[in-house]
Short mmCIF file of C-alpha atoms and ligand atoms in Angstrom, two decimals:
data_model
loop_
_atom_site.label_atom_id
_atom_site.label_comp_id
_atom_site.label_asym_id
_atom_site.label_seq_id
_atom_site.Cartn_x
_atom_site.Cartn_y
_atom_site.Cartn_z
CA MET O 1 -9.10 -17.25 21.32
CA VAL O 2 -10.93 -20.29 19.97
CA SER O 3 -9.79 -23.73 18.75
CA ALA O 4 -11.11 -24.48 15.11
CA GLN O 5 -11.10 -27.26 12.77
CA LEU O 6 -9.68 -26.42 9.15
CA PRO O 7 -10.45 -28.43 6.13
CA GLY O 8 -8.62 -31.76 6.23
CA ASP O 9 -8.76 -32.81 9.94
CA GLN O 10 -6.20 -30.06 11.19
CA ARG O 11 -7.02 -28.13 14.10
CA THR O 12 -5.61 -24.61 14.82
CA TRP O 13 -5.98 -21.72 17.35
CA LEU O 14 -7.63 -18.75 16.04
CA LEU O 15 -6.53 -15.46 17.45
CA THR O 16 -9.10 -12.46 17.18
CA ARG O 17 -7.81 -9.78 19.72
CA HIS O 18 -5.64 -7.10 18.48
CA GLU O 19 -3.29 -7.72 21.46
CA ASP O 20 -3.05 -11.42 21.01
CA VAL O 21 -2.36 -11.15 17.30
CA ARG O 22 0.56 -8.76 17.95
CA ALA O 23 1.98 -11.16 20.66
CA ALA O 24 1.66 -13.91 18.26
CA LEU O 25 3.35 -12.35 15.45
CA ALA O 26 6.27 -11.32 17.76
CA ASP O 27 6.52 -14.65 19.45
CA PRO O 28 9.94 -16.47 18.54
CA ALA O 29 8.27 -19.68 19.65
CA LEU O 30 5.95 -19.36 16.75
CA SER O 31 7.51 -20.30 13.39
CA SER O 32 6.69 -19.35 9.83
CA ASN O 33 7.90 -22.41 8.34
CA ARG O 34 5.38 -23.85 5.89
CA ARG O 35 7.17 -27.16 5.62
CA ASN O 36 6.39 -27.92 9.42
CA PRO O 37 3.62 -30.55 9.44
CA GLY O 38 1.69 -28.44 12.06
CA PHE O 39 1.69 -25.18 10.01
CA PRO O 40 -2.01 -24.30 9.38
CA LEU O 41 -1.85 -24.11 5.63
CA ARG O 42 -5.01 -22.32 5.33
CA ALA O 43 -3.18 -19.62 3.18
CA PHE O 44 -2.05 -21.54 0.17
CA GLY O 45 -3.01 -25.12 0.90
CA VAL O 46 0.08 -26.31 -0.67
CA ARG O 47 3.44 -26.89 0.98
CA PRO O 48 6.45 -25.41 -0.75
CA PRO O 49 8.43 -28.18 -2.72
CA ALA O 50 11.37 -29.56 -0.74
CA ASP O 51 13.73 -28.50 -3.66
CA PHE O 52 12.76 -24.94 -3.74
CA PRO O 53 14.43 -22.71 -1.13
CA GLN O 54 11.83 -21.15 1.24
CA PRO O 55 11.61 -17.34 0.65
CA MET O 56 11.95 -15.14 3.68
CA ILE O 57 8.20 -15.30 4.51
CA GLY O 58 8.73 -18.97 5.55
CA LEU O 59 11.89 -18.55 7.41
CA ASP O 60 12.84 -17.97 11.18
CA GLY O 61 15.30 -16.28 13.28
CA ALA O 62 18.76 -15.70 11.85
CA ALA O 63 17.99 -17.25 8.44
CA HIS O 64 15.09 -14.89 8.18
CA SER O 65 17.20 -12.07 8.98
CA ALA O 66 19.86 -13.06 6.73
CA ALA O 67 17.29 -13.23 3.76
CA ARG O 68 15.54 -9.96 4.69
CA ARG O 69 18.42 -7.73 5.50
CA PRO O 70 19.94 -7.33 2.09
CA VAL O 71 16.68 -6.08 0.54
CA ILE O 72 15.29 -3.81 3.37
CA SER O 73 17.11 -0.79 1.67
CA GLU O 74 15.12 -1.42 -1.62
CA PHE O 75 11.91 -0.62 0.28
CA SER O 76 13.17 2.28 2.58
CA VAL O 77 11.24 5.56 2.79
CA PRO O 78 13.76 7.38 0.80
CA ARG O 79 13.99 4.83 -1.91
CA VAL O 80 10.27 4.63 -2.23
CA HIS O 81 10.13 8.33 -2.25
CA ALA O 82 12.57 8.37 -5.30
CA LEU O 83 10.23 6.07 -7.26
CA ARG O 84 7.13 8.46 -6.67
CA PRO O 85 7.52 10.40 -9.92
CA ARG O 86 7.54 7.26 -11.92
CA ILE O 87 4.55 5.69 -9.97
CA GLN O 88 2.75 9.09 -10.61
CA GLN O 89 3.40 8.61 -14.42
CA ILE O 90 2.20 4.98 -14.54
CA VAL O 91 -0.93 6.00 -12.52
CA ASP O 92 -1.69 8.78 -15.08
CA GLU O 93 -1.15 6.54 -17.88
CA ALA O 94 -3.44 3.92 -16.45
CA ILE O 95 -6.12 6.57 -16.04
CA ASP O 96 -5.68 7.86 -19.56
CA THR O 97 -6.35 4.16 -20.77
CA LEU O 98 -9.23 3.74 -18.36
CA LEU O 99 -10.92 6.92 -19.64
CA ALA O 100 -10.11 5.92 -23.36
CA ALA O 101 -11.95 2.48 -22.73
CA GLY O 102 -15.39 3.95 -22.88
CA GLN O 103 -18.06 3.41 -20.21
CA PRO O 104 -18.62 1.40 -18.22
CA ALA O 105 -14.98 0.39 -17.72
CA ASP O 106 -13.47 -2.20 -15.45
CA LEU O 107 -11.47 -0.41 -12.84
CA VAL O 108 -9.42 -3.69 -11.85
CA ARG O 109 -8.40 -4.26 -15.46
CA TYR O 110 -7.46 -0.60 -16.29
CA LEU O 111 -6.04 0.47 -12.93
CA SER O 112 -5.82 -1.80 -10.08
CA LEU O 113 -3.87 -4.55 -11.82
CA PRO O 114 -1.52 -2.72 -14.16
CA VAL O 115 -0.35 -0.11 -11.56
CA PRO O 116 1.28 -2.38 -8.85
CA SER O 117 2.36 -4.96 -11.49
CA LEU O 118 4.11 -2.36 -13.57
CA VAL O 119 5.75 -0.84 -10.51
CA ILE O 120 6.95 -4.23 -9.12
CA CYS O 121 8.28 -5.36 -12.61
CA GLU O 122 10.24 -2.27 -13.23
CA LEU O 123 11.68 -2.40 -9.69
CA LEU O 124 12.71 -6.15 -9.93
CA GLY O 125 13.69 -6.02 -13.77
CA VAL O 126 11.00 -8.28 -14.83
CA PRO O 127 9.72 -7.59 -18.41
CA TYR O 128 6.11 -6.22 -18.14
CA ALA O 129 5.44 -7.92 -21.52
CA ASP O 130 5.02 -11.22 -19.50
CA HIS O 131 2.58 -9.68 -17.16
CA GLU O 132 -0.44 -11.77 -18.43
CA PHE O 133 1.50 -15.01 -17.69
CA PHE O 134 2.38 -14.39 -14.32
CA GLN O 135 -0.78 -12.54 -13.23
CA SER O 136 -2.85 -15.37 -14.23
CA ARG O 137 -0.61 -17.89 -12.44
CA SER O 138 -0.63 -15.77 -9.28
CA ALA O 139 -4.33 -15.42 -9.40
CA ARG O 140 -4.87 -19.22 -9.50
CA LEU O 141 -1.91 -19.66 -6.86
CA VAL O 142 -4.11 -17.74 -4.15
CA ASN O 143 -7.56 -19.09 -5.25
CA ARG O 144 -8.67 -21.71 -2.87
CA ALA O 145 -11.45 -22.92 -5.20
CA VAL O 146 -8.63 -24.14 -7.50
CA ASP O 147 -7.38 -27.69 -7.14
CA PRO O 148 -4.09 -27.97 -5.10
CA ASP O 149 -2.27 -29.81 -7.83
CA GLU O 150 -3.24 -26.93 -10.36
CA ARG O 151 -1.92 -24.42 -7.75
CA MET O 152 1.33 -26.21 -7.49
CA ALA O 153 1.61 -26.23 -11.30
CA ALA O 154 0.95 -22.40 -11.42
CA ALA O 155 3.70 -21.99 -8.84
CA THR O 156 6.07 -24.19 -10.85
CA GLU O 157 5.54 -22.26 -13.96
CA VAL O 158 6.35 -18.85 -12.40
CA ARG O 159 9.37 -20.23 -10.80
CA GLU O 160 10.66 -21.70 -13.86
CA TYR O 161 10.01 -18.51 -15.67
CA LEU O 162 11.89 -16.69 -12.89
CA ASP O 163 14.60 -19.20 -12.92
CA GLY O 164 15.39 -18.56 -16.56
CA LEU O 165 15.24 -14.68 -15.90
CA VAL O 166 17.59 -14.86 -13.06
CA THR O 167 20.03 -17.01 -14.96
CA GLU O 168 19.98 -14.09 -17.71
CA LYS O 169 20.55 -11.42 -15.18
CA GLU O 170 23.58 -13.43 -13.62
CA ARG O 171 25.27 -13.27 -17.20
CA GLU O 172 24.48 -9.53 -17.43
CA PRO O 173 23.21 -7.95 -14.10
CA GLY O 174 21.31 -4.62 -14.86
CA ASP O 175 20.52 -1.78 -12.67
CA ASP O 176 17.46 -3.14 -11.02
CA LEU O 177 16.66 -5.00 -7.63
CA LEU O 178 17.54 -8.44 -9.07
CA GLY O 179 20.86 -7.12 -10.77
CA ARG O 180 21.83 -5.31 -7.65
CA GLN O 181 21.41 -8.50 -5.32
CA ILE O 182 23.61 -10.45 -7.82
CA LEU O 183 26.41 -7.85 -7.73
CA ARG O 184 26.10 -7.53 -3.87
CA ALA O 185 26.26 -11.17 -3.31
CA ARG O 186 29.12 -11.58 -5.79
CA ALA O 187 30.98 -9.03 -3.86
CA ASP O 188 30.61 -10.51 -0.50
CA GLY O 189 30.76 -14.14 -1.70
CA THR O 190 27.14 -15.17 -1.00
CA GLU O 191 25.84 -15.82 -4.51
CA ASP O 192 22.70 -18.16 -4.31
CA HIS O 193 20.88 -18.69 -7.44
CA GLY O 194 17.95 -20.67 -5.88
CA GLY O 195 17.62 -17.95 -3.13
CA LEU O 196 17.12 -15.14 -5.59
CA VAL O 197 14.67 -17.08 -7.53
CA SER O 198 12.72 -17.34 -4.33
CA LEU O 199 13.00 -13.71 -3.55
CA ALA O 200 12.00 -12.81 -7.02
CA PHE O 201 8.79 -15.13 -6.68
CA LEU O 202 7.82 -13.86 -3.28
CA LEU O 203 8.26 -10.03 -4.44
CA LEU O 204 6.57 -10.64 -7.67
CA ILE O 205 3.50 -12.33 -6.06
CA ALA O 206 3.17 -10.13 -2.92
CA GLY O 207 3.98 -6.99 -4.90
CA HIS O 208 1.05 -7.04 -7.11
CA GLU O 209 -1.93 -9.18 -5.83
CA THR O 210 -2.19 -7.27 -2.38
CA THR O 211 -2.01 -3.62 -3.56
CA ALA O 212 -4.20 -4.40 -6.46
CA ASN O 213 -6.98 -5.72 -4.29
CA MET O 214 -6.58 -2.63 -2.01
CA ILE O 215 -6.88 -0.27 -5.05
CA SER O 216 -10.27 -1.80 -6.01
CA LEU O 217 -11.63 -2.22 -2.61
CA GLY O 218 -10.50 1.29 -1.43
CA THR O 219 -12.01 2.92 -4.55
CA LEU O 220 -15.28 0.88 -3.95
CA ALA O 221 -15.29 1.94 -0.12
CA LEU O 222 -14.91 5.79 -0.88
CA LEU O 223 -17.55 5.52 -3.78
CA THR O 224 -19.96 4.11 -1.36
CA HIS O 225 -19.19 6.56 1.53
CA PRO O 226 -19.70 9.89 -0.03
CA ASP O 227 -19.05 11.81 3.19
CA GLN O 228 -15.58 10.05 3.46
CA LEU O 229 -14.92 10.59 -0.32
CA GLY O 230 -15.56 14.35 0.19
CA LEU O 231 -13.01 14.49 2.93
CA VAL O 232 -10.36 12.93 0.95
CA ARG O 233 -11.21 14.98 -2.26
CA ASP O 234 -11.37 18.45 -0.35
CA ASP O 235 -7.98 17.90 1.55
CA PRO O 236 -5.28 15.75 -0.07
CA ALA O 237 -3.53 15.86 3.34
CA THR O 238 -6.16 13.40 4.41
CA THR O 239 -5.30 10.81 1.74
CA PRO O 240 -2.34 9.13 3.75
CA LEU O 241 -4.86 8.77 6.65
CA ALA O 242 -7.41 7.39 4.46
CA VAL O 243 -5.05 4.74 3.19
CA GLU O 244 -4.42 3.62 6.73
CA GLU O 245 -8.07 3.42 7.51
CA LEU O 246 -8.94 1.54 4.32
CA LEU O 247 -5.97 -0.96 5.02
CA ARG O 248 -7.51 -1.50 8.61
CA TYR O 249 -11.10 -1.55 7.31
CA PHE O 250 -10.51 -4.43 4.81
CA SER O 251 -7.44 -6.19 6.31
CA ILE O 252 -7.21 -8.11 2.98
CA VAL O 253 -4.53 -10.73 4.17
CA ASP O 254 -6.78 -11.63 7.20
CA SER O 255 -5.88 -15.39 7.90
CA GLY O 256 -2.82 -15.25 5.85
CA THR O 257 -0.83 -14.67 8.93
CA ALA O 258 -0.40 -18.17 10.23
CA ARG O 259 2.26 -19.73 12.52
CA VAL O 260 3.19 -23.19 14.01
CA ALA O 261 4.48 -23.48 17.72
CA VAL O 262 7.98 -24.81 17.79
CA ALA O 263 8.14 -24.61 21.54
CA ASP O 264 5.49 -24.49 24.23
CA THR O 265 4.32 -20.88 24.64
CA GLU O 266 1.33 -18.89 25.90
CA ILE O 267 -0.74 -16.11 24.04
CA GLY O 268 -3.35 -13.98 26.12
CA GLY O 269 -3.19 -16.71 28.99
CA GLN O 270 -3.85 -19.56 26.64
CA PRO O 271 -1.16 -22.34 26.62
CA ILE O 272 -0.21 -23.25 23.04
CA ALA O 273 1.70 -26.54 22.89
CA ALA O 274 4.80 -27.15 20.45
CA GLY O 275 3.37 -28.54 17.18
CA GLU O 276 -0.01 -26.67 17.31
CA GLY O 277 -1.09 -24.09 14.79
CA VAL O 278 -1.95 -20.54 15.16
CA ILE O 279 -3.88 -18.23 12.84
CA ALA O 280 -3.70 -14.52 13.65
CA LEU O 281 -6.94 -13.11 12.18
CA GLY O 282 -5.92 -9.67 11.19
CA LEU O 283 -9.47 -8.40 10.22
CA ALA O 284 -10.85 -9.39 13.62
CA ALA O 285 -7.79 -7.64 15.26
CA ASN O 286 -8.38 -4.60 13.17
CA ARG O 287 -11.92 -4.32 14.29
CA ASP O 288 -11.23 -5.03 17.99
CA PRO O 289 -13.46 -2.57 19.86
CA GLN O 290 -10.92 -2.41 22.84
CA VAL O 291 -8.49 -0.67 20.33
CA PHE O 292 -10.59 0.89 17.63
CA GLU O 293 -13.71 2.98 18.52
CA ARG O 294 -16.72 2.24 16.33
CA PRO O 295 -14.62 -0.40 14.42
CA ASP O 296 -17.09 -1.26 11.72
CA ASP O 297 -17.42 2.60 10.69
CA LEU O 298 -15.03 3.79 7.86
CA ASP O 299 -13.60 6.96 9.36
CA VAL O 300 -10.79 8.44 7.23
CA THR O 301 -9.68 10.77 9.72
CA ARG O 302 -9.28 8.11 12.64
CA GLY O 303 -5.44 7.64 12.45
CA ALA O 304 -5.46 3.93 12.28
CA ARG O 305 -1.69 3.42 11.90
CA HIS O 306 -1.55 0.83 14.70
CA HIS O 307 -3.43 -1.54 12.64
CA VAL O 308 -2.08 -5.03 11.69
CA ALA O 309 -2.94 -4.99 8.04
CA PHE O 310 0.70 -5.30 7.08
CA GLY O 311 1.34 -7.84 10.02
CA PHE O 312 3.57 -7.19 12.98
CA GLY O 313 6.90 -8.36 14.20
CA PRO O 314 9.86 -9.61 12.27
CA HIS O 315 7.72 -10.42 9.03
CA GLN O 316 5.89 -7.23 9.05
CA CYS O 317 5.31 -6.44 5.34
CA LEU O 318 8.67 -5.43 3.71
CA GLY O 319 6.90 -3.74 0.88
CA GLN O 320 4.63 -1.44 3.12
CA ASN O 321 6.10 1.77 2.14
CA LEU O 322 5.73 1.10 -1.47
CA ALA O 323 2.05 -0.01 -1.15
CA ARG O 324 1.32 3.18 0.82
CA ALA O 325 2.97 5.23 -1.97
CA GLU O 326 1.13 3.48 -4.63
CA LEU O 327 -2.33 3.71 -2.83
CA THR O 328 -1.87 7.50 -1.96
CA ILE O 329 -1.08 8.40 -5.46
CA VAL O 330 -3.68 6.33 -7.09
CA PHE O 331 -6.59 7.69 -4.77
CA ASP O 332 -5.30 11.32 -5.05
CA THR O 333 -4.97 11.21 -8.75
CA LEU O 334 -8.24 9.14 -9.56
CA LEU O 335 -10.37 11.53 -7.44
CA ARG O 336 -8.67 14.77 -8.85
CA ARG O 337 -8.82 13.59 -12.56
CA VAL O 338 -12.16 11.84 -12.54
CA PRO O 339 -14.41 13.75 -10.12
CA THR O 340 -17.56 12.25 -11.48
CA LEU O 341 -16.43 8.69 -10.87
CA ALA O 342 -19.23 6.38 -9.82
CA LEU O 343 -19.93 2.53 -9.58
CA ALA O 344 -21.65 1.38 -12.95
CA GLY O 345 -24.08 -0.96 -10.99
CA GLY O 346 -25.13 -2.01 -7.47
CA VAL O 347 -22.56 -3.03 -4.81
CA GLU O 348 -24.16 -6.55 -4.55
CA ASP O 349 -23.32 -7.23 -8.33
CA ILE O 350 -19.72 -6.71 -7.88
CA PRO O 351 -17.90 -10.32 -7.83
CA THR O 352 -15.87 -10.33 -4.71
CA LYS O 353 -13.09 -12.95 -4.01
CA GLN O 354 -14.80 -15.24 -1.45
CA ASP O 355 -12.52 -17.88 -2.83
CA ALA O 356 -9.27 -16.31 -2.54
CA THR O 357 -6.80 -16.06 0.50
CA ILE O 358 -6.37 -12.37 -0.21
CA TYR O 359 -9.66 -10.52 -0.41
CA GLY O 360 -10.41 -8.22 -3.14
CA CYS O 361 -12.94 -8.07 -6.14
CA TYR O 362 -12.51 -9.58 -9.51
CA GLU O 363 -14.17 -6.83 -11.49
CA LEU O 364 -15.26 -3.12 -10.58
CA PRO O 365 -17.33 -1.55 -13.45
CA VAL O 366 -17.20 2.28 -13.14
CA THR O 367 -18.54 5.39 -15.03
CA TRP O 368 -17.69 8.97 -15.03
C1 HEM Q 1 4.67 -9.68 4.31
C2 HEM Q 1 0.43 -7.30 3.67
C3 HEM Q 1 2.08 -5.14 -0.11
C4 HEM Q 1 6.11 -7.70 0.15
C5 HEM Q 1 3.32 -9.18 4.52
C6 HEM Q 1 2.35 -9.60 5.61
C7 HEM Q 1 1.33 -8.98 5.55
C8 HEM Q 1 1.29 -8.29 4.23
C9 HEM Q 1 0.07 -9.10 6.37
C10 HEM Q 1 2.96 -10.41 6.78
C11 HEM Q 1 2.91 -11.91 6.58
C12 HEM Q 1 3.40 -12.83 7.86
O1 HEM Q 1 3.46 -12.24 8.81
O2 HEM Q 1 3.25 -14.02 7.53
C13 HEM Q 1 0.58 -6.59 2.51
C14 HEM Q 1 -0.41 -5.71 2.08
C15 HEM Q 1 -0.11 -5.13 1.03
C16 HEM Q 1 1.25 -5.57 0.81
C17 HEM Q 1 -2.00 -5.64 2.79
C18 HEM Q 1 -0.67 -3.97 0.03
C19 HEM Q 1 -1.67 -3.37 0.33
C20 HEM Q 1 3.36 -5.48 -0.43
C21 HEM Q 1 4.35 -5.10 -1.52
C22 HEM Q 1 5.29 -5.98 -1.42
C23 HEM Q 1 5.19 -6.79 -0.22
C24 HEM Q 1 3.94 -4.07 -2.49
C25 HEM Q 1 6.61 -5.81 -2.27
C26 HEM Q 1 6.92 -5.25 -3.37
C27 HEM Q 1 6.15 -8.41 1.11
C28 HEM Q 1 7.20 -9.43 1.65
C29 HEM Q 1 6.70 -10.03 2.86
C30 HEM Q 1 5.38 -9.29 3.15
C31 HEM Q 1 8.56 -9.61 0.84
C32 HEM Q 1 7.44 -10.92 3.72
C33 HEM Q 1 8.28 -10.13 4.71
C34 HEM Q 1 9.06 -11.21 5.65
O3 HEM Q 1 8.65 -12.57 5.67
O4 HEM Q 1 9.88 -10.74 6.41
N1 HEM Q 1 2.67 -8.31 3.69
N2 HEM Q 1 1.53 -6.40 1.87
N3 HEM Q 1 3.93 -6.49 0.31
N4 HEM Q 1 5.04 -8.38 2.14
FE1 HEM Q 1 3.29 -7.23 1.97
#
């Protein structure tokens, strides 16, 4: 563990060992409240406005459980299993469009972005026709190179859009996640318009940005490791293992798992005082040689399920079953339907998201 200086004079602890990262993410003395002045805001660089209820990702303890509990079943293994035929159809249609686009085609544009975006829109009941609006706003929101005021403005625009959408759904709840939450809350007397807008905001952003980046990076890694690609192509039973390994290998959220101490605590023998910030570095933890042999090698057969790419503890990714299903279906279908898929240029020419809080690539030109 090291103490580091963040931009703007703030100091924070950086955790790099797998054991320390897991201990921190499970420690009730470490809070996710982004409004706490000690919270190391490397992730978004902007504090949520005071008049907007924090989504579950910024809540602790009982308030966090109360926000998370009602939506857990929406992302359970059986619920996600039931979505698989529709996800398959969405993936097939995206690949049709990619193949029709002519070569070289940008995989990010035709596959990585539309698949998770369409899936989360249908699940929530958000019109996909508006995807360009919220995709562009969420890309701005997670881009550290963009001015903080502009990032705040992007967040406000998405929130206003969702506020209007939730109001419409309150008048006429449909059979979608937001509609079901409205009916459930009405039945148990816990209706909360602002809370629902917050939830929709979190799911919409978390649901497409992350998975889209993993589709691009996962494809890139397989195309540049032909031995590993061969293993996945020859035996589809390997794909779920490959997905775990790709999640470990890239750990795209990396420093996004931050906390602030609300009581004195200790991680890996290092005392942490109340008020101090902590960043649990997922990429370092997932490359910890104490836990993963030859950690820098991509090995799709390793069985890396104990990685922390989805976090750990009470905030562990709510959408992980959905993300796994989307990634498995995408890689299986893409490798089977486009066996000659290849990068259109050199790896060094691919524009990567060095400036974003969630790692990925902006474009991935491919041929077949
Ligand atoms: C939380 C990663 C996909 C919804 C998290 C966290 C990580 C993560 C690391 C923990 C944050 C923390 O502890 O502060 C990922 C990755 C994904 C992915 C790598 C894709 C490959 C998704 C999807 C959804 C989603 C598809 C929803 C549709 C959420 C939510 C939380 C969360 C709601 C907050 C949970 C809570 O605070 O209790 N995710 N995620 N994620 N994720 Fe994901």
